[in-house]
Amino acid sequence: MVLWPRPRATHEEKAVSALTHDGAASAPRRPLPEAMSVALQALFGPRLSSAEAVRLQHGRDESPFPTTPPDAVVFCETTEEVAAVVRLAAEHRVPVIPYGAGSSLEGQLLAVQGGVSIDLSRMTRILRIAAEDLTATVQAGVTREQLNAELRSLGLFFPVDPGANASIGGMAATRASGTNAVRYGTMRENVLALTVVTGRGEVVRTGTRARKSAAGYDLTRLFVGSEGTLGVMTEITVRLYPLPEAVSAAVCHFADVASAVRATIQTIQLGVPIARCELLDVNAVRAVNRQSGLALREAPMLLMEFHGSPAGVKEQAEAVQAIAAELGGEDFEWASTPEERSRLWAARHRAYFAGLQQHPGTRSVTTDTCVPISHLAEIVEASVADAEASGLPYYIVGHVGDGNFHLAYLVKDGDAAERATAEAMSERMVRLAIALEGSCSGEHGIGLHKIGFLEEEAGPGGIALMRAIKQALDPLDILNPGKIFLR
Amino acid sequence: MVLWPRPRATHEEKAVSALTHDGAASAPRRPLPEAMSVALQALFGPRLSSAEAVRLQHGRDESPFPTTPPDAVVFCETTEEVAAVVRLAAEHRVPVIPYGAGSSLEGQLLAVQGGVSIDLSRMTRILRIAAEDLTATVQAGVTREQLNAELRSLGLFFPVDPGANASIGGMAATRASGTNAVRYGTMRENVLALTVVTGRGEVVRTGTRARKSAAGYDLTRLFVGSEGTLGVMTEITVRLYPLPEAVSAAVCHFADVASAVRATIQTIQLGVPIARCELLDVNAVRAVNRQSGLALREAPMLLMEFHGSPAGVKEQAEAVQAIAAELGGEDFEWASTPEERSRLWAARHRAYFAGLQQHPGTRSVTTDTCVPISHLAEIVEASVADAEASGLPYYIVGHVGDGNFHLAYLVKDGDAAERATAEAMSERMVRLAIALEGSCSGEHGIGLHKIGFLEEEAGPGGIALMRAIKQALDPLDILNPGKIFLR
């Protein structure tokens, strides 16, 4: 059992207030002037909507925050249309919030200062697949499943897989990663170039299709992960990979979560190029069994996947099997057909909803810490003990090969006390992650929910640099204001 | 033969003038005020030098520019000392130029506006090796050879290898890469966290030791490749890798450069995880033979290395051998002992000096373009034809697995006409690279030499964003001013 790095603190109240985002917006709603409505109407006709249902849909994401709708939604179809909206927004000092698939998790999409939601979900053109260069350029609304469907017949794939069928634009904006990141990297490593609409409504291309470059500031990676606060990405060029010659998936059960985590740590330390290494605790396995009609043994489990040549895959799997066996891993089972594999991964991807369905009427408060791999067992064990003691239902899934895991506390919708308990545990976990030289967010981003945590992680100096960059690129504070940090 | 994308142009004169950096500095030298000298003297005593020899040494790098010395050099030993120098520089509006091993190639170190060179070469402490997390934190002056010597007994290595025994700080500042990048990535992928002294002389830590993070703006990658213009890096946390179980190197000769390049293209497209894939043209092979006492066949050559398990390495090598054979590759020879391998790689790393020594009294004008892999044969062939037609001696080495190669034109020192010829060829090559959706710099950075090229590559919109960031983080323009772009 660890000592939590600081006493349970003042932050708790702040986190709860963030959940209702009192204060999180840092500024009041700004009205949408009539002149701008008229101008948008002229440009977009029926593709401008202020219908309540549409606004409500665009004022929420998968976070536990109350819906906070924008004043209007425009459905853009081209980069130039996006630029036109931003120019109007700049003229009228109105916030704009880029919207893709609506699957973000930390409140990124909420219109906390009002304004216009720029819906990019109709920008679904795959502009170019350069199979010979292993690159693809897509419009921001293309989803990862759409892209992969298109790539399959070419023997290629795009590996970044956050579970949800997110848009590539949204994934770039939140620096998403997911199950394949341990081998293929995150959006940070896999975005080569962008077309971005700046805060002045200008269209800028960052990066090139070359695999590497030392040419000036890395604007591409500055925009990746900026959550719509520095510009609106409209086209994204990503890296592709040849479909591996052989793929095999395996599950292995452990007596406890800590043993499963230790098996992961040793696998990474040994340098096994494992493609996916996912942890599900017993609660997650149980939920997945119910929801997906599987009959997985209800014990902590690693779900792994190996990519390579047939011989290479076999070699990797044997190495991991030996490690797992030493840590009491049992029932090392293979899913060798594509159908079995798909079934397992589909179940894994449904874990989030499966967990919620186990406890009707709840919403989840989900953590996203990421630590250096040697500290993973420590933080997982401490967090499990904390969750058990709280009496709240919870489950764990994790991209443990990266040191990243999600503990979802399920709290009754509208129950302020349960929420406060969950947020307090989340806060303790983040503090521990930071003390262990890790991050408050491995892949979900900051949004509204983790503003206080980012302050602690980056420190006043880091936040000051971020503010200076924001001020330089968005002096009017119209690009998704009130997110990531407070001005 | 390709059509060059634009007529030979006005840029030539600009490039030649940049070589003497008329205008490249964009501003006159700023005097070092007596008060600052006195303050530095008080802080650094004998570690402040304005001796001519010391200043001359710090006013040049491996670029063909005339030496442009700073007014003084301070040898810093701690982050706090660096911060103190920057605070004084801010107070007196004096430029500071971080200096590591002096091995940069594009004029990054020249004191074009005068000022103080901050020599970090005494900051050689390896602060921490976290073997279990595969990370190391080092002071900026630690060289890659020093780090790797320390790591060897732990069974680990740091893969980024630009050839020169550069400092890790300098490598981060120029976003260096080199021979291993095709498999392990560049400094962009391998720097996790930084300690940076900002333009205000504050010490900021960016990033964490976690392998991934979605927490706010990616400050780490903004500083990586910023060439000392946004801050002075004093500590760098990098990723490490387990030494591969098996390593084997091979050479293979081809009838012409294009066939060698085509073999590379197919290797990458097939997804073979080759660790190094280097091209040497016949001129480079000849130079290396003379200089290193080798007896390599004097023909275009690929020098490759495979990392993995013994079986995996064999599999990779067989795949590449089959590709090479189809393209007329001959004499596929193995270097299986570590000694043979070291000899080959040492020879490769000496190619730069070997090339110069073949033609005494010359300096090299070196290109650094990087293109999407499918265009590599086209640009190499066009550039070879251009070089042949010029009559200037030249040689080619290239990290061709990344689409990056260097053509070094050897020009007589002080011969303006030869220089102009070389710069004109370089310019045509860069224009072609940009037209082929590539970059003017794969790994050497912009410095003074490629300012005009970056303007073309990034466009006015991209440069405007870079300027805005520079203005935000270094409003006094004291951090290595006059580099990357003109204000």
PDB file of C-alpha atoms in Angstrom, chain A residues 257-400:
ATOM      1  CA  VAL A 257      -4.587  -7.308 -11.217  1.00  0.00           C
ATOM      2  CA  ALA A 258      -1.081  -6.746  -9.880  1.00  0.00           C
ATOM      3  CA  SER A 259       0.208 -10.001 -11.392  1.00  0.00           C
ATOM      4  CA  ALA A 260      -1.260  -9.122 -14.761  1.00  0.00           C
ATOM      5  CA  VAL A 261       0.399  -5.718 -14.575  1.00  0.00           C
ATOM      6  CA  ARG A 262       3.742  -7.270 -13.605  1.00  0.00           C
ATOM      7  CA  ALA A 263       3.579  -9.584 -16.613  1.00  0.00           C
ATOM      8  CA  THR A 264       3.067  -6.502 -18.778  1.00  0.00           C
ATOM      9  CA  ILE A 265       5.965  -4.645 -17.206  1.00  0.00           C
ATOM     10  CA  GLN A 266       8.340  -7.544 -17.857  1.00  0.00           C
ATOM     11  CA  THR A 267       7.124  -7.895 -21.435  1.00  0.00           C
ATOM     12  CA  ILE A 268       7.881  -4.249 -22.153  1.00  0.00           C
ATOM     13  CA  GLN A 269      11.206  -4.310 -20.340  1.00  0.00           C
ATOM     14  CA  LEU A 270      12.265  -7.322 -22.401  1.00  0.00           C
ATOM     15  CA  GLY A 271      11.528  -5.403 -25.589  1.00  0.00           C
ATOM     16  CA  VAL A 272       8.939  -7.827 -26.959  1.00  0.00           C
ATOM     17  CA  PRO A 273       7.278  -5.868 -29.805  1.00  0.00           C
ATOM     18  CA  ILE A 274       3.786  -6.745 -28.619  1.00  0.00           C
ATOM     19  CA  ALA A 275       1.118  -4.920 -30.650  1.00  0.00           C
ATOM     20  CA  ARG A 276      -1.607  -4.719 -28.010  1.00  0.00           C
ATOM     21  CA  CYS A 277      -1.582  -5.466 -24.301  1.00  0.00           C
ATOM     22  CA  GLU A 278      -4.857  -4.700 -22.553  1.00  0.00           C
ATOM     23  CA  LEU A 279      -5.830  -5.265 -18.975  1.00  0.00           C
ATOM     24  CA  LEU A 280      -9.410  -5.980 -17.890  1.00  0.00           C
ATOM     25  CA  ASP A 281     -10.130  -6.416 -14.210  1.00  0.00           C
ATOM     26  CA  VAL A 282     -12.714  -8.896 -12.991  1.00  0.00           C
ATOM     27  CA  ASN A 283     -15.464  -6.263 -13.086  1.00  0.00           C
ATOM     28  CA  ALA A 284     -14.717  -5.432 -16.680  1.00  0.00           C
ATOM     29  CA  VAL A 285     -14.574  -9.106 -17.674  1.00  0.00           C
ATOM     30  CA  ARG A 286     -17.907  -9.720 -15.998  1.00  0.00           C
ATOM     31  CA  ALA A 287     -19.511  -6.769 -17.772  1.00  0.00           C
ATOM     32  CA  VAL A 288     -18.075  -7.800 -21.111  1.00  0.00           C
ATOM     33  CA  ASN A 289     -19.299 -11.377 -20.688  1.00  0.00           C
ATOM     34  CA  ARG A 290     -22.834 -10.196 -20.028  1.00  0.00           C
ATOM     35  CA  GLN A 291     -22.892  -7.619 -22.731  1.00  0.00           C
ATOM     36  CA  SER A 292     -21.142  -9.557 -25.471  1.00  0.00           C
ATOM     37  CA  GLY A 293     -22.292 -13.076 -24.652  1.00  0.00           C
ATOM     38  CA  LEU A 294     -18.762 -14.276 -24.027  1.00  0.00           C
ATOM     39  CA  ALA A 295     -17.730 -16.870 -21.487  1.00  0.00           C
ATOM     40  CA  LEU A 296     -14.389 -15.482 -20.391  1.00  0.00           C
ATOM     41  CA  ARG A 297     -13.201 -16.710 -17.023  1.00  0.00           C
ATOM     42  CA  GLU A 298     -14.146 -14.016 -14.544  1.00  0.00           C
ATOM     43  CA  ALA A 299     -10.690 -13.105 -13.326  1.00  0.00           C
ATOM     44  CA  PRO A 300      -8.244 -10.296 -14.129  1.00  0.00           C
ATOM     45  CA  MET A 301      -7.114 -10.784 -17.668  1.00  0.00           C
ATOM     46  CA  LEU A 302      -4.638  -9.618 -20.243  1.00  0.00           C
ATOM     47  CA  LEU A 303      -5.831  -9.460 -23.828  1.00  0.00           C
ATOM     48  CA  MET A 304      -2.831  -9.414 -26.120  1.00  0.00           C
ATOM     49  CA  GLU A 305      -2.126  -9.270 -29.806  1.00  0.00           C
ATOM     50  CA  PHE A 306       1.038 -10.045 -31.730  1.00  0.00           C
ATOM     51  CA  HIS A 307       1.874  -8.814 -35.231  1.00  0.00           C
ATOM     52  CA  GLY A 308       4.643 -10.028 -37.498  1.00  0.00           C
ATOM     53  CA  SER A 309       5.732 -12.937 -39.608  1.00  0.00           C
ATOM     54  CA  PRO A 310       4.266 -16.297 -38.597  1.00  0.00           C
ATOM     55  CA  ALA A 311       7.570 -17.250 -36.966  1.00  0.00           C
ATOM     56  CA  GLY A 312       7.949 -13.831 -35.337  1.00  0.00           C
ATOM     57  CA  VAL A 313       4.474 -13.904 -33.864  1.00  0.00           C
ATOM     58  CA  LYS A 314       5.094 -17.353 -32.459  1.00  0.00           C
ATOM     59  CA  GLU A 315       8.358 -16.221 -30.912  1.00  0.00           C
ATOM     60  CA  GLN A 316       6.772 -13.154 -29.286  1.00  0.00           C
ATOM     61  CA  ALA A 317       3.884 -15.162 -27.924  1.00  0.00           C
ATOM     62  CA  GLU A 318       6.209 -17.769 -26.444  1.00  0.00           C
ATOM     63  CA  ALA A 319       8.244 -15.070 -24.715  1.00  0.00           C
ATOM     64  CA  VAL A 320       5.129 -13.539 -23.176  1.00  0.00           C
ATOM     65  CA  GLN A 321       3.678 -16.916 -22.250  1.00  0.00           C
ATOM     66  CA  ALA A 322       6.852 -17.730 -20.311  1.00  0.00           C
ATOM     67  CA  ILE A 323       6.657 -14.419 -18.438  1.00  0.00           C
ATOM     68  CA  ALA A 324       2.966 -14.873 -17.691  1.00  0.00           C
ATOM     69  CA  ALA A 325       3.455 -18.425 -16.448  1.00  0.00           C
ATOM     70  CA  GLU A 326       6.048 -17.263 -13.919  1.00  0.00           C
ATOM     71  CA  LEU A 327       3.531 -14.789 -12.554  1.00  0.00           C
ATOM     72  CA  GLY A 328       0.796 -17.381 -12.208  1.00  0.00           C
ATOM     73  CA  GLY A 329      -0.906 -16.569 -15.515  1.00  0.00           C
ATOM     74  CA  GLU A 330      -3.262 -19.348 -16.486  1.00  0.00           C
ATOM     75  CA  ASP A 331      -5.416 -20.464 -19.396  1.00  0.00           C
ATOM     76  CA  PHE A 332      -3.238 -18.845 -22.021  1.00  0.00           C
ATOM     77  CA  GLU A 333      -5.749 -19.185 -24.843  1.00  0.00           C
ATOM     78  CA  TRP A 334      -5.337 -18.374 -28.491  1.00  0.00           C
ATOM     79  CA  ALA A 335      -7.753 -16.679 -30.762  1.00  0.00           C
ATOM     80  CA  SER A 336      -6.276 -17.654 -34.052  1.00  0.00           C
ATOM     81  CA  THR A 337      -9.116 -17.029 -36.494  1.00  0.00           C
ATOM     82  CA  PRO A 338      -9.949 -13.477 -37.519  1.00  0.00           C
ATOM     83  CA  GLU A 339     -13.524 -14.046 -36.295  1.00  0.00           C
ATOM     84  CA  GLU A 340     -12.480 -15.015 -32.785  1.00  0.00           C
ATOM     85  CA  ARG A 341     -10.091 -12.091 -32.679  1.00  0.00           C
ATOM     86  CA  SER A 342     -12.703  -9.622 -33.843  1.00  0.00           C
ATOM     87  CA  ARG A 343     -15.113 -10.911 -31.244  1.00  0.00           C
ATOM     88  CA  LEU A 344     -12.632 -10.407 -28.432  1.00  0.00           C
ATOM     89  CA  TRP A 345     -11.641  -6.936 -29.551  1.00  0.00           C
ATOM     90  CA  ALA A 346     -15.205  -5.887 -30.171  1.00  0.00           C
ATOM     91  CA  ALA A 347     -15.981  -6.993 -26.635  1.00  0.00           C
ATOM     92  CA  ARG A 348     -13.001  -5.028 -25.318  1.00  0.00           C
ATOM     93  CA  HIS A 349     -14.154  -1.948 -27.185  1.00  0.00           C
ATOM     94  CA  ARG A 350     -17.614  -2.299 -25.689  1.00  0.00           C
ATOM     95  CA  ALA A 351     -16.238  -2.481 -22.154  1.00  0.00           C
ATOM     96  CA  TYR A 352     -17.122   1.151 -21.537  1.00  0.00           C
ATOM     97  CA  PHE A 353     -20.801   0.728 -22.327  1.00  0.00           C
ATOM     98  CA  ALA A 354     -20.866  -2.757 -20.848  1.00  0.00           C
ATOM     99  CA  GLY A 355     -19.624  -1.354 -17.553  1.00  0.00           C
ATOM    100  CA  LEU A 356     -22.319   1.293 -17.511  1.00  0.00           C
ATOM    101  CA  GLN A 357     -25.045  -1.197 -18.395  1.00  0.00           C
ATOM    102  CA  GLN A 358     -24.124  -3.323 -15.416  1.00  0.00           C
ATOM    103  CA  HIS A 359     -25.274  -0.434 -13.266  1.00  0.00           C
ATOM    104  CA  PRO A 360     -28.252   1.267 -14.864  1.00  0.00           C
ATOM    105  CA  GLY A 361     -28.731   4.896 -13.973  1.00  0.00           C
ATOM    106  CA  THR A 362     -25.041   5.547 -13.450  1.00  0.00           C
ATOM    107  CA  ARG A 363     -22.531   7.658 -15.298  1.00  0.00           C
ATOM    108  CA  SER A 364     -18.823   7.031 -15.188  1.00  0.00           C
ATOM    109  CA  VAL A 365     -16.079   9.239 -13.857  1.00  0.00           C
ATOM    110  CA  THR A 366     -13.092   7.871 -15.706  1.00  0.00           C
ATOM    111  CA  THR A 367      -9.417   8.285 -14.932  1.00  0.00           C
ATOM    112  CA  ASP A 368      -6.712   8.301 -17.586  1.00  0.00           C
ATOM    113  CA  THR A 369      -3.375   8.382 -15.786  1.00  0.00           C
ATOM    114  CA  CYS A 370      -0.234   7.190 -17.512  1.00  0.00           C
ATOM    115  CA  VAL A 371       2.943   6.402 -15.576  1.00  0.00           C
ATOM    116  CA  PRO A 372       6.425   5.093 -16.288  1.00  0.00           C
ATOM    117  CA  ILE A 373       5.932   1.362 -16.645  1.00  0.00           C
ATOM    118  CA  SER A 374       7.851   0.399 -13.496  1.00  0.00           C
ATOM    119  CA  HIS A 375       5.295   2.304 -11.383  1.00  0.00           C
ATOM    120  CA  LEU A 376       2.228   0.808 -12.980  1.00  0.00           C
ATOM    121  CA  ALA A 377       1.657  -1.971 -10.461  1.00  0.00           C
ATOM    122  CA  GLU A 378       1.975   0.477  -7.572  1.00  0.00           C
ATOM    123  CA  ILE A 379      -0.607   2.933  -8.847  1.00  0.00           C
ATOM    124  CA  VAL A 380      -3.039   0.246  -9.974  1.00  0.00           C
ATOM    125  CA  GLU A 381      -2.898  -1.502  -6.600  1.00  0.00           C
ATOM    126  CA  ALA A 382      -3.331   1.711  -4.644  1.00  0.00           C
ATOM    127  CA  SER A 383      -6.245   2.792  -6.801  1.00  0.00           C
ATOM    128  CA  VAL A 384      -7.990  -0.565  -6.557  1.00  0.00           C
ATOM    129  CA  ALA A 385      -7.689  -0.479  -2.767  1.00  0.00           C
ATOM    130  CA  ASP A 386      -9.134   3.016  -2.750  1.00  0.00           C
ATOM    131  CA  ALA A 387     -12.015   2.057  -5.040  1.00  0.00           C
ATOM    132  CA  GLU A 388     -12.806  -1.067  -3.030  1.00  0.00           C
ATOM    133  CA  ALA A 389     -12.907   0.953   0.171  1.00  0.00           C
ATOM    134  CA  SER A 390     -15.299   3.484  -1.358  1.00  0.00           C
ATOM    135  CA  GLY A 391     -18.040   0.962  -2.012  1.00  0.00           C
ATOM    136  CA  LEU A 392     -18.718   2.505  -5.433  1.00  0.00           C
ATOM    137  CA  PRO A 393     -18.973   0.129  -8.356  1.00  0.00           C
ATOM    138  CA  TYR A 394     -15.981   0.419 -10.659  1.00  0.00           C
ATOM    139  CA  TYR A 395     -14.081  -1.404 -13.343  1.00  0.00           C
ATOM    140  CA  ILE A 396     -10.628  -1.146 -14.873  1.00  0.00           C
ATOM    141  CA  VAL A 397      -9.474  -1.385 -18.450  1.00  0.00           C
ATOM    142  CA  GLY A 398      -6.040  -0.326 -19.483  1.00  0.00           C
ATOM    143  CA  HIS A 399      -3.564   0.016 -22.262  1.00  0.00           C
ATOM    144  CA  VAL A 400      -1.088  -1.267 -19.768  1.00  0.00           C
TER     145      VAL A 400
END
